[in-house]
Coordinates of C-alpha atoms and ligand atoms in Angstrom, one line a residue:
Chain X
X18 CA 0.0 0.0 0.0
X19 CA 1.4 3.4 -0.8
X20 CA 1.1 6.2 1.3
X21 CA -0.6 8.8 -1.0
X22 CA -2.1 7.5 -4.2
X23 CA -1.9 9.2 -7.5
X24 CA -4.8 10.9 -7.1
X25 CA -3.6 12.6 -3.8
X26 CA 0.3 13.0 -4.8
X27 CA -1.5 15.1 -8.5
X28 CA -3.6 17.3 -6.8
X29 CA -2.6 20.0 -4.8
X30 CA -5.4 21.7 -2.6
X31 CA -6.3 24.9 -2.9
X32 CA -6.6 26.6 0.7
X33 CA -9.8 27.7 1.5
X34 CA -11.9 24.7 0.3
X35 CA -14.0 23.2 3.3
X36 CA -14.8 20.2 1.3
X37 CA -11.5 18.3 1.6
X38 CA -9.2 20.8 3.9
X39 CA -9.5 20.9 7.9
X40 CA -8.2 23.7 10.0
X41 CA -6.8 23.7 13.2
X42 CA -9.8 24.1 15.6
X43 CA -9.7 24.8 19.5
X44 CA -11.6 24.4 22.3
X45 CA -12.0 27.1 23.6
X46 CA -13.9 27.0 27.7
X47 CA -15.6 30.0 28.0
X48 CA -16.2 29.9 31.7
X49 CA -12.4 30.9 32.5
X50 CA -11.4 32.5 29.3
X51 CA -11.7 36.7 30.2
X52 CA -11.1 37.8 26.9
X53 CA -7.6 39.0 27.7
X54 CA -6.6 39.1 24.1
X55 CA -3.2 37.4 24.8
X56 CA -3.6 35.0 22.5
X57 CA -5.5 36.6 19.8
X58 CA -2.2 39.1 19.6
X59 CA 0.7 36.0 19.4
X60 CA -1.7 33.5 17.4
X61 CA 0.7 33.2 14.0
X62 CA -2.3 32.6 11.8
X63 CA -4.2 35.6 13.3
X64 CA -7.1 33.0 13.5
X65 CA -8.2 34.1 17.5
X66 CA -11.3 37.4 17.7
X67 CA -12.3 38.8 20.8
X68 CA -15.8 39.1 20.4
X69 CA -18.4 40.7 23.4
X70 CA -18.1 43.3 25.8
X71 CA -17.6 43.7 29.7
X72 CA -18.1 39.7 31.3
X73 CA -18.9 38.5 27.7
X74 CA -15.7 39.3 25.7
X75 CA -14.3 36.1 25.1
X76 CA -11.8 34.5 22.5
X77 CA -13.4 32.8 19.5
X78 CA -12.0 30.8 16.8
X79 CA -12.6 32.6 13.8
X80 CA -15.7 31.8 11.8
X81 CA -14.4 31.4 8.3
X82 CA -11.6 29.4 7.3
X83 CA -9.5 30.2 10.3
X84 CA -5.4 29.6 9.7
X85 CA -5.2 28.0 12.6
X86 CA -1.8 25.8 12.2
X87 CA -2.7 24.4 15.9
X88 CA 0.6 25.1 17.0
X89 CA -0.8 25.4 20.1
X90 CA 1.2 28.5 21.1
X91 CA -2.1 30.2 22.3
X92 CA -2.4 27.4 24.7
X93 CA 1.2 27.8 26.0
X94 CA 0.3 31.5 26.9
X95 CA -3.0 31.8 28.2
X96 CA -2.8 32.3 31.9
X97 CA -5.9 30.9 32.7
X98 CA -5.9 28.0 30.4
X99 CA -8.4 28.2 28.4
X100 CA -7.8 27.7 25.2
X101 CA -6.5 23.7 23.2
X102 CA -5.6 22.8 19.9
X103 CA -7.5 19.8 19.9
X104 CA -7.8 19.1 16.2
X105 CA -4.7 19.4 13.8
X106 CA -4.9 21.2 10.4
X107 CA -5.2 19.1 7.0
X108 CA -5.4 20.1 3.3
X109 CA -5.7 16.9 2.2
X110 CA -4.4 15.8 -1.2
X111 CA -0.7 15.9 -2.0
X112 CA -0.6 17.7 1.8
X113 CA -2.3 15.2 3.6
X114 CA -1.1 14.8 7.0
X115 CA 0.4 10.9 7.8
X116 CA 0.9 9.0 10.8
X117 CA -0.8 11.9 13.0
X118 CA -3.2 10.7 16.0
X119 CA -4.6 12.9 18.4
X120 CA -3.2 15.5 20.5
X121 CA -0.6 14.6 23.8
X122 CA 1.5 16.6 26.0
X123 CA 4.8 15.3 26.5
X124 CA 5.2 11.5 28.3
X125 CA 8.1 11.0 30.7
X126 CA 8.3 7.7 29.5
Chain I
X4 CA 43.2 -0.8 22.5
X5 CA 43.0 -1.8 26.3
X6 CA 39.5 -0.7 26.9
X7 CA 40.3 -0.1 30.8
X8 CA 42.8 2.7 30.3
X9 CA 40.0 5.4 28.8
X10 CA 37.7 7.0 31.0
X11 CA 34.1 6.5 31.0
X12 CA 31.1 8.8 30.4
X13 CA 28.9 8.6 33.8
X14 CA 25.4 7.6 33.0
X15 CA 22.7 9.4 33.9
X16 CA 19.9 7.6 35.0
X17 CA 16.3 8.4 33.3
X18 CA 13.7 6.3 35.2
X19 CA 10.9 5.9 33.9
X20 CA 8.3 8.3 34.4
X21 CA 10.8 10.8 36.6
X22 CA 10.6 14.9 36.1
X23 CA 12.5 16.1 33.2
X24 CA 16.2 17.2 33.1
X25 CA 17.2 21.2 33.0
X26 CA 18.0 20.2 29.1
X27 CA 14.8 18.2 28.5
X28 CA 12.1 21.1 30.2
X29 CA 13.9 24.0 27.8
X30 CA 13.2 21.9 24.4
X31 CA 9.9 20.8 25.5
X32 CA 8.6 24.1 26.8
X33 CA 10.4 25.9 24.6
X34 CA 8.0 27.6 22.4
X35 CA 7.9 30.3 19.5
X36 CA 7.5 33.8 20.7
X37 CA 5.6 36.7 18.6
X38 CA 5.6 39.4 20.7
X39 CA 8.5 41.2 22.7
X40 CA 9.1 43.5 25.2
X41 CA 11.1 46.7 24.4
X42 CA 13.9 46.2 26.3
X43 CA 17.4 45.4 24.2
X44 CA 19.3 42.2 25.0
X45 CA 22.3 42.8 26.6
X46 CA 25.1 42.2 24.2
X47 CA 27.4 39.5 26.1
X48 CA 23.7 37.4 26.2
X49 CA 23.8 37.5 22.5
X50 CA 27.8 36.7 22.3
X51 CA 26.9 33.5 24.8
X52 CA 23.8 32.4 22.4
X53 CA 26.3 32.7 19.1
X54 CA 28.8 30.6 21.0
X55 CA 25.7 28.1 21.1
X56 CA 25.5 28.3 17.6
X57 CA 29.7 27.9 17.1
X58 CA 29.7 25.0 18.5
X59 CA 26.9 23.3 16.4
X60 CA 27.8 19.8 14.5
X61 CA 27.8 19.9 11.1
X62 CA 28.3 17.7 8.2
X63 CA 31.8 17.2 7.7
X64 CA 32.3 19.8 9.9
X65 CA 32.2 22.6 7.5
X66 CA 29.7 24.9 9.9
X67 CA 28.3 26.7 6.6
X68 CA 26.8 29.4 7.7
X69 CA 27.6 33.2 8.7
X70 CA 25.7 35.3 11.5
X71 CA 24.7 38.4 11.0
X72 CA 23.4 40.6 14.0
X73 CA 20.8 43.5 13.8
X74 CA 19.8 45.0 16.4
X75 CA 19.1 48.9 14.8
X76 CA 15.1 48.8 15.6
X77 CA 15.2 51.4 12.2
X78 CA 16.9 48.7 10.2
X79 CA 14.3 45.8 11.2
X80 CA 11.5 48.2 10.7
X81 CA 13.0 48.5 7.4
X82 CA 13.3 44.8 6.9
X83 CA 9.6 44.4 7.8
X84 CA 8.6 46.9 5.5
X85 CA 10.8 45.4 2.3
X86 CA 8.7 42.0 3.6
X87 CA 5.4 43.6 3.4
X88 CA 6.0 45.2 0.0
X89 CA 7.3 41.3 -1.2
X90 CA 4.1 39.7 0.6
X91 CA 2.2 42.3 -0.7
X92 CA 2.9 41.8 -4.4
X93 CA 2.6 38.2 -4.2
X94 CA -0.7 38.2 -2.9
X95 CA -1.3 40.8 -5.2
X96 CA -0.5 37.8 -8.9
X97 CA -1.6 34.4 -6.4
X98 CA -4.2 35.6 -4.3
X99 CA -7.0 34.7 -6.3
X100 CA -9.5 35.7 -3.0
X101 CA -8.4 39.3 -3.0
X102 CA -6.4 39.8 -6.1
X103 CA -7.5 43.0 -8.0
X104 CA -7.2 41.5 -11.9
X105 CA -9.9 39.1 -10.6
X106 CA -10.5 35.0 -9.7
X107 CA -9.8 33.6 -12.7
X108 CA -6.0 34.7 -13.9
X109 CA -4.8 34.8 -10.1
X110 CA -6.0 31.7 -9.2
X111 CA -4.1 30.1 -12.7
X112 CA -1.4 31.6 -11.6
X113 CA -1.5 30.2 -7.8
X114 CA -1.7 27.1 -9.6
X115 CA 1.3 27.0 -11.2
X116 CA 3.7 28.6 -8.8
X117 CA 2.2 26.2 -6.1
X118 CA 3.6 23.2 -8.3
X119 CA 6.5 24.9 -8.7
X120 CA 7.2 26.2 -5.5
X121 CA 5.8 23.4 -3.2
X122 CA 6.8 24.1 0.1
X123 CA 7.2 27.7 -0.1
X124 CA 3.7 28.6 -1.2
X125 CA 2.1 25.6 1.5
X126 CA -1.0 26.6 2.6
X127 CA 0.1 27.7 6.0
X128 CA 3.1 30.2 4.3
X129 CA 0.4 31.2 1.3
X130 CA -1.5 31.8 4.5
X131 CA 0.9 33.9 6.7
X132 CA 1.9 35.9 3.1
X133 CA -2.0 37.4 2.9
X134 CA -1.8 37.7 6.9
X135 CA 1.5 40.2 6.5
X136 CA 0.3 41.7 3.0
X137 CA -2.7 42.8 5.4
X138 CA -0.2 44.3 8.2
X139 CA -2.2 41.6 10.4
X140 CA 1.2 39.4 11.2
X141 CA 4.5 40.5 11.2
X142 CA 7.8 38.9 10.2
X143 CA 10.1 39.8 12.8
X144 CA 7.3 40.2 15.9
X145 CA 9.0 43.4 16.6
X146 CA 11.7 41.9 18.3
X147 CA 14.8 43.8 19.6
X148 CA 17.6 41.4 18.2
X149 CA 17.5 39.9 14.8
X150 CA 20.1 37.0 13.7
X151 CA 20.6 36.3 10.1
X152 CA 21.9 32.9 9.3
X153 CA 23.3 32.8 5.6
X154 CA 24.1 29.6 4.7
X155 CA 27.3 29.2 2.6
X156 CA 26.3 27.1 -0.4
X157 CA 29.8 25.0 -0.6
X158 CA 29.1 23.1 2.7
X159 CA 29.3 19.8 2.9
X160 CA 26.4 17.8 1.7
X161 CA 23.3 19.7 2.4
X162 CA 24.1 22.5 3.9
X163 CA 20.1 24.0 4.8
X164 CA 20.3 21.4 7.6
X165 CA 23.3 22.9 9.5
X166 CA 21.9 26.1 9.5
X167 CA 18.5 24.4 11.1
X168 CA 20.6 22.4 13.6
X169 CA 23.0 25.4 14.1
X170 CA 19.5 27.7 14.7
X171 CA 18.4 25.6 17.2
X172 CA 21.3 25.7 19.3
X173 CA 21.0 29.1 19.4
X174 CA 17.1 29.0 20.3
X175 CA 17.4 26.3 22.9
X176 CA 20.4 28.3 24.5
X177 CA 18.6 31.4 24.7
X178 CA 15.5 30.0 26.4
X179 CA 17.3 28.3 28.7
X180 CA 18.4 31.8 29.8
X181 CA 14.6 33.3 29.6
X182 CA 14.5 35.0 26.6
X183 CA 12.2 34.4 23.9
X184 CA 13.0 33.4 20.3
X185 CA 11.2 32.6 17.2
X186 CA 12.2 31.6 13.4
X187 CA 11.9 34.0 11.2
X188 CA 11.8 31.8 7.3
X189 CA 10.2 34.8 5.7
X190 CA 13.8 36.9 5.8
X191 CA 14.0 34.9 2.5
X192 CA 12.0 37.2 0.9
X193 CA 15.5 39.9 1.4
X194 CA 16.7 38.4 -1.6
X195 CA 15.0 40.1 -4.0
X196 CA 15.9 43.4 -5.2
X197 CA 19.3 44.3 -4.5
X198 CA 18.9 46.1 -1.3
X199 CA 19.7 44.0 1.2
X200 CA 22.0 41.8 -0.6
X201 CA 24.4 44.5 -1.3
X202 CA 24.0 45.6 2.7
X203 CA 24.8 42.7 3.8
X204 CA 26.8 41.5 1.2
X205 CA 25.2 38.3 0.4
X206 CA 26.9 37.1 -3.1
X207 CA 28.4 33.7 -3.8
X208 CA 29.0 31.5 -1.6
X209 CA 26.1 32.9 1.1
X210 CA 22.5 32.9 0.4
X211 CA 19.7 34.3 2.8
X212 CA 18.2 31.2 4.8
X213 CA 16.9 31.9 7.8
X214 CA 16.6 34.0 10.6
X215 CA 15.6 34.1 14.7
X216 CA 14.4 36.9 16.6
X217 CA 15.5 37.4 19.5
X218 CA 14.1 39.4 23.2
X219 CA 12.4 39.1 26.4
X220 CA 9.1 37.8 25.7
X221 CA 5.8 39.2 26.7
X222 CA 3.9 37.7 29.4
X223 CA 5.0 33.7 29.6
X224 CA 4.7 31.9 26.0
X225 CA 7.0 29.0 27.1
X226 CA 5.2 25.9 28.4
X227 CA 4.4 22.4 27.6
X228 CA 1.7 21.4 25.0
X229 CA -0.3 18.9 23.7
X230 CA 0.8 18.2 20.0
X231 CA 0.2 15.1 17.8
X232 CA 0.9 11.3 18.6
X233 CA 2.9 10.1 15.9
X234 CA 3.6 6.5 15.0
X235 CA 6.5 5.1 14.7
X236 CA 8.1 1.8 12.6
X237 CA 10.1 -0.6 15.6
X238 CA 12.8 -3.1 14.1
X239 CA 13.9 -5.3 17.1
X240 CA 14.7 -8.6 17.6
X241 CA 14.0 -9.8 13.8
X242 CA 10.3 -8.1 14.2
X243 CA 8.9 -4.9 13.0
X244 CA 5.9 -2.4 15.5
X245 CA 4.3 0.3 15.0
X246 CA 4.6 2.5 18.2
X247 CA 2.3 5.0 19.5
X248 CA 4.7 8.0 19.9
X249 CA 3.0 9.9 22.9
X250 CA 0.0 8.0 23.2
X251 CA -0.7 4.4 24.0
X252 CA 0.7 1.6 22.1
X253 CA -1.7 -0.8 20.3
X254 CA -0.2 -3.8 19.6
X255 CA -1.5 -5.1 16.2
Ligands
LIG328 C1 12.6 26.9 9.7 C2 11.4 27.6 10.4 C3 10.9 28.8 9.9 C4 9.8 29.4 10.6 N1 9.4 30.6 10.1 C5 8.4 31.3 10.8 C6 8.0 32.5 10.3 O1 8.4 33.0 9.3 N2 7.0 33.2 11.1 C7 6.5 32.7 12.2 O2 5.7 33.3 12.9 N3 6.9 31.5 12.7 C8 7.9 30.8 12.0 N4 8.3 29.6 12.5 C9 7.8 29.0 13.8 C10 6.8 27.9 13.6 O3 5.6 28.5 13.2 C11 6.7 27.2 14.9 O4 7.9 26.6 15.2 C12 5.6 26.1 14.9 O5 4.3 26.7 14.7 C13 5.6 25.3 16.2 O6 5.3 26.1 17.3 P1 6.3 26.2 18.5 O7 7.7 26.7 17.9 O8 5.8 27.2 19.5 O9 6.5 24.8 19.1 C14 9.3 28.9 11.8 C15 9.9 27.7 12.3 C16 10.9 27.1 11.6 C17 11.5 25.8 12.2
LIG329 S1 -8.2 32.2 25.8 FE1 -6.8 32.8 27.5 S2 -5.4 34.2 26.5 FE2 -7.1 34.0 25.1 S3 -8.5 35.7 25.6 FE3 -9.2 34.0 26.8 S4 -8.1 34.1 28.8 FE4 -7.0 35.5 27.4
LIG330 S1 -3.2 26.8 17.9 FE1 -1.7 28.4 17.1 S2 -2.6 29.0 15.1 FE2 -4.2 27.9 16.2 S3 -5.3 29.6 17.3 FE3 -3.8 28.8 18.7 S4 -2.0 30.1 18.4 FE4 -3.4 30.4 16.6

C-alpha cells in the first residue's frame, strides 16, 4: 500500500476549500477565558477574535476558514488555560497529513 | 586498545516516568515567541547564544553558515517593511480571493507557482503571506535582536540542515536563559531586489536562509503542549511495530 495515491500526490489543494481541507480548531472554555486578548495578539495565523463586551468578551476561533496551524502557542500562553488545539490542520491531497493521532503533552516515558 | 585505560562517560539515570532534566524542560517548553518587550538584550547574552551556535555539529564539519546581528530597531523596521511590500505583491499575482485582476488569472497563476514552488507557497506560508500583506502578522514580531543565518552554499552535503541544527542551538540556549526566540523563514523574501543583498553583502557563496528573533518575551509563551501522537516503525529482535509515539501503544 502506498502512502498517498496518484490521485492525492496530482492534486494539490487549494486553501480555503472546506470540502477536503480541515483547519486547526480549538476548544475554547468559555467559563475561564476573560477575553484577555493574549492569545489573539501571538496566534501566527491571526485565527483568535475577541468578540463581546464587559463579562462577555471572550476568545473565539474565527468563523471562516481560520489559519489555525494548531501550533498550540495560544495554549502555552493563556494564563488561565483556556484555550486547546484539539484538532490538527489538514489540506488533504498531495498535503495530507500521515501517521498523525490525536493531541498529547509530553510522556516521561 | 586496552578498553580499561580510557575514562568513562557517567550515566545518567532516566527512570521511567521521573521529572524532566534542565535540558529536557527547555526543548519541551520551549515555544515560539511573537511578541517582545522593548527592552534590548544585553550584548554579552547575544555573544553566549552565538557561541551556542559555534559549537553546532555539522556535516563534515564545514559549519556553513555566517551570522549576521541587527539590532538597529530602524533597520528591522526596514526589513519588515521590504517583507510587506514582497508579501504584498505576491498576494497581489496568487491571491485569487483578494487579487485586483480578478478570480480567474490569479488563481491560474496560484496554480502553477504552487507546483512549482511546493513548500514555499504551503497553505500555512500562502496563508501567513495574505496575513502580512494585510499588516495583520509581522515577520520579525518586533523583536529587539535579529540574527541572520546565511548559509554558505559550498558546505558539505546539504548545507540547509546545519543552519537548522545550528538555529536551534542558538534557540534552545537562549530560552534556557529566559529570553524568547522565534524563526523567522520569511527573511528569504531579502533576496530580492538588490537592497539588502548589497548591505549585507550576500553574493556567492552565502544565500539568505533563515533568521531568529531574538528578546524578552511578553507575558510567559514558554510551556508544555499537547501536539500530535505520531507512529513510529520498531525493528527489534527480527520483528517490525508500530509504536504510538506519545500515546498508548496498540499492539497489532
Ligand atoms: C525553519 C522555520 C521557519 C519558521 N518561520 C516562521 C515565520 O516566518 N514566522 C513565524 O511566525 N513562525 C515561523 N516559524 C515558527 C513555527 O511556526 C513554529 O515553530 C511552529 O508553529 C511550532 O510552534 P512552537 O515553535 O511554538 O512549538 C518557523 C519555524 C521554523 C523551524
Ligand atoms: S483564551 Fe486565554 S489568553 Fe485568550 S483571551 Fe481567553 S483568557 Fe485570554
Ligand atoms: S493553535 Fe496556534 S494557530 Fe491555532 S489559534 Fe492557537 S495560536 Fe493560533
Amino acid at each position: 500500500m502506498s502512502l498517498l495515491s496518484w490521485r492525492e500526490r496530482l492534486t494539490i489543494p487549494t486553501y480555503d476549500n472546506e470540502e477536503y481541507a480541515t483547519t486547526g480548531r480549538l476548544f475554547i472554555d468559555h467559563e475561564l477565558c476573560n477575553g484577555c486578548g493574549v492569545c489573539a495578539q501571538i496566534c501566527p495565523g491571526k485565527a483568535i477574535e475577541i468578540r463581546g463586551e464587559g463579562r462577555e468578551k471572550k476568545a473565539y476561533l474565527e468563523e471562516v476558514f481560520p489559519q489555525c496551524m494548531s501550533c498550540n502557542d495560544c495554549a502555552a500562553i493563556c494564563e488561565r488555560d483556556a484555550v486547546t488545539a484539539a484538532v490538527a490542520y489538514d489540506f488533504g491531497y498531495y498535503f495530507k497529513k500521515l501517521n498523525r493521532g490525536e493531541f498529547r503533552k509530553p510522556v516521561p516515558y | 586498545m586496552d578498553e580499561t585505560a580510557v575514562a568513562e562517560t557517567p550515566e545518567v539515570a532516566a527512570p521511567s516516568g521521573d521529572d524532566w532534566n534542565p535540558v529536557e524542560r527547555v526543548i519541551l517548553e520551549r515555544r515560539s515567541v511573537r511578541k517582545y518587550k522593548d527592552r534590548q538584550v544585553p550584548e554579552n547574552v547575544v555573544r553566549r547564544i552565538l557561541e551556542a551556535g559555534r559549537f553546532s555539529p555539522s556535516a563534515g564539519n564545514s559549519q556553513p553558515w555566517k551570522f549576521v546581528v541587527i539590532r538597529d530597531r530602524e533597520m528591522i523596521d526596514e526589513m519588515e517593511r521590504h517583507v510587506v511590500r514582497w508579501c504584498r505583491l505576491f498576494r497581489f499575482f496568487l491571491d485569487w480571493r483578494s487579487s485586483p485582476l480578478g478570480r480567474l488569472v490569479p488563481w491560474l497563476m496560484a496554480q502553477v507557482s504552487i507546483r512549482v514552488k511546493r513548500n514555499q507557497l504551503h497553505p500555512i506560508p500562502f496563508g501567513a503571506i495574505c496575513l502580512i500583506a494585510e499588516g495583520k502578522l509581522k515577520a520579525f514580531h518586533g523583536a529587539p535582536t535579529v540574527i541572520l543565518i546565511l548559509e554558505d552554499r559550498r558546505g558539505v552535503s546539504r548545507p540547509q540542515v546545519d543552519v537548522g541544527v545550528c538555529g536551534q542551538n542558538m534557540v534552545l540556549a537562549a530560552h534556557s536563559m529566559g529570553l524568547g526566540t522565534c524563526w523567522v523563514g520569511f527573511v528569504e523574501l531579502l533576496k530580492y531586489g538588490l537592497k539588502w543583498r548589497r548591505k549585507f553583502g550576500v553574493e556567492f557563496p552565502y544565500r539568505f536562509c533563515e533568521a531568529i528573533c531574538l528578546g524578552y518575551p511578553y507575558g510567559r509563551p514558554d510551556g508544555m503542549i499537547e501536539r500530535e501522537v505520531m507512529e513510529v516503525d520498531w525493528y527489534e529482535d527480527g520483528a517490525k511495530r508500530s509504536v504510538c509515539q506519545g500515546g498508548k501503544d496498540v499492539t497489532a
